[in-house]
Short mmCIF file of C-alpha atoms in Angstrom, two decimals:
data_model
loop_
_atom_site.label_atom_id
_atom_site.label_comp_id
_atom_site.label_asym_id
_atom_site.label_seq_id
_atom_site.Cartn_x
_atom_site.Cartn_y
_atom_site.Cartn_z
CA UNK P 1 87.58 81.65 90.54
CA UNK P 2 89.47 78.72 88.96
CA UNK P 3 90.40 80.68 86.44
CA UNK P 4 93.15 82.87 89.07
CA UNK P 5 93.66 79.26 90.70
CA UNK P 6 94.85 77.97 86.83
CA UNK P 7 96.23 81.34 86.11
CA UNK P 8 98.54 81.60 89.27
CA UNK P 9 100.21 77.94 88.37
CA UNK P 10 100.62 79.18 84.78
CA UNK P 11 102.37 82.12 86.55
CA UNK P 12 104.49 79.96 89.01
CA UNK P 13 105.58 77.25 86.13
CA UNK P 14 106.86 80.15 84.05
CA UNK P 15 108.73 81.93 86.80
CA UNK P 16 110.47 78.51 87.78
CA UNK P 17 110.73 77.95 83.85
CA UNK P 18 112.61 81.07 83.13
CA UNK P 19 114.53 80.77 86.37
CA UNK P 20 115.82 77.51 85.39
CA UNK P 21 116.44 78.72 81.68
CA UNK P 22 119.26 81.61 82.89
CA UNK P 23 120.81 78.13 85.04
CA UNK P 24 120.85 76.14 81.62
CA UNK P 25 123.03 77.95 79.81
CA UNK P 26 121.92 77.44 76.33
CA UNK P 27 120.31 74.02 76.77
CA UNK P 28 123.69 72.93 77.71
CA UNK P 29 123.16 71.94 81.36
CA UNK P 30 120.61 68.94 81.53
CA UNK P 31 118.85 69.46 84.62
CA UNK P 32 117.68 73.21 84.23
CA UNK P 33 116.99 72.62 80.76
CA UNK P 34 114.92 69.56 81.59
CA UNK P 35 113.04 71.86 84.25
CA UNK P 36 112.69 74.70 81.66
CA UNK P 37 110.89 72.29 79.36
CA UNK P 38 108.43 71.01 81.59
CA UNK P 39 108.09 74.12 83.46
CA UNK P 40 107.08 76.15 80.26
CA UNK P 41 104.22 72.89 79.18
CA UNK P 42 103.07 73.24 82.71
CA UNK P 43 102.72 76.91 82.34
CA UNK P 44 100.93 77.07 78.42
CA UNK P 45 98.61 73.98 79.61
CA UNK P 46 97.48 75.88 82.66
CA UNK P 47 96.82 79.24 80.75
CA UNK P 48 94.89 77.27 78.03
CA UNK P 49 92.54 76.29 80.93
CA UNK P 50 92.56 79.85 82.26
CA UNK P 51 91.76 81.63 78.60
CA UNK P 52 88.62 79.43 78.46
CA UNK P 53 86.87 81.72 81.35
CA UNK P 54 89.21 84.72 81.36
CA UNK P 55 89.89 86.76 78.28
CA UNK P 56 93.45 86.50 76.63
CA UNK P 57 94.20 90.41 76.97
CA UNK P 58 93.37 90.13 80.72
CA UNK P 59 94.86 86.77 81.24
CA UNK P 60 97.96 87.95 79.83
CA UNK P 61 97.88 91.07 81.14
CA UNK P 62 98.05 89.28 84.72
CA UNK P 63 100.45 86.68 83.50
CA UNK P 64 103.13 88.77 82.35
CA UNK P 65 103.04 92.19 84.85
CA UNK P 66 103.13 89.50 87.86
CA UNK P 67 105.73 87.34 85.88
CA UNK P 68 107.69 90.43 85.00
CA UNK P 69 108.04 90.92 89.08
CA UNK P 70 108.62 87.63 90.41
CA UNK P 71 111.39 86.73 87.73
CA UNK P 72 112.79 89.85 88.64
CA UNK P 73 112.58 88.93 92.28
CA UNK P 74 114.31 85.39 91.51
CA UNK P 75 116.86 87.02 89.42
CA UNK P 76 117.38 89.23 92.48
CA UNK P 77 117.58 86.29 94.99
CA UNK P 78 119.21 83.59 93.17
CA UNK P 79 121.56 85.33 90.32
CA UNK P 80 122.47 88.68 92.56
CA UNK P 81 120.88 90.71 89.97
CA UNK P 82 120.33 94.34 90.99
CA UNK P 83 117.73 96.47 89.61
CA UNK P 84 117.92 100.17 89.48
CA UNK P 85 115.17 102.56 90.90
CA UNK P 86 113.53 102.98 87.04
CA UNK P 87 113.13 99.67 86.66
CA UNK P 88 111.62 99.34 90.35
CA UNK P 89 109.23 102.09 89.61
CA UNK P 90 108.00 100.73 86.67
CA UNK P 91 107.38 97.34 87.85
CA UNK P 92 105.55 99.15 90.43
CA UNK P 93 103.46 101.08 88.16
CA UNK P 94 102.81 97.37 86.09
CA UNK P 95 101.75 96.27 89.61
CA UNK P 96 99.74 98.89 90.02
CA UNK P 97 97.52 97.79 86.75
CA UNK P 98 97.38 94.12 87.67
CA UNK P 99 95.72 95.67 90.62
CA UNK P 100 93.40 97.85 88.94
CA UNK P 101 92.41 95.13 86.58
CA UNK P 102 91.47 92.70 89.34
CA UNK P 103 89.93 94.94 91.29
CA UNK P 104 87.58 96.98 89.25
CA UNK P 105 87.75 95.65 85.75
CA UNK P 106 84.59 93.49 84.85
CA UNK P 107 85.83 91.73 82.02
CA UNK P 108 88.53 90.03 84.00
CA UNK P 109 86.42 86.50 84.73
CA UNK P 110 83.04 85.93 83.05
#
């Protein structure tokens, strides 16, 4: 169970870091640059804790799938970036894969 808590923290930190990376304008703006660096350090630390008990493939599938959707949502809310129908369908399929892994995979957590 703690693996999912660690993975959730890692995903949220990575989404914050990536959103701030966009605002850093190539690491030329100090505060968003610092947020990005700290966010990625936190994200990878908590991902490393996750990998103590969860297979790397499963952890990465969840990390990337949820991260894609949350970063797209942040881009829409913060930066007014729009998604077209194929992008929304594709992300829905990614989230369906994450749900399948979490509900039916026996390899998710040892």
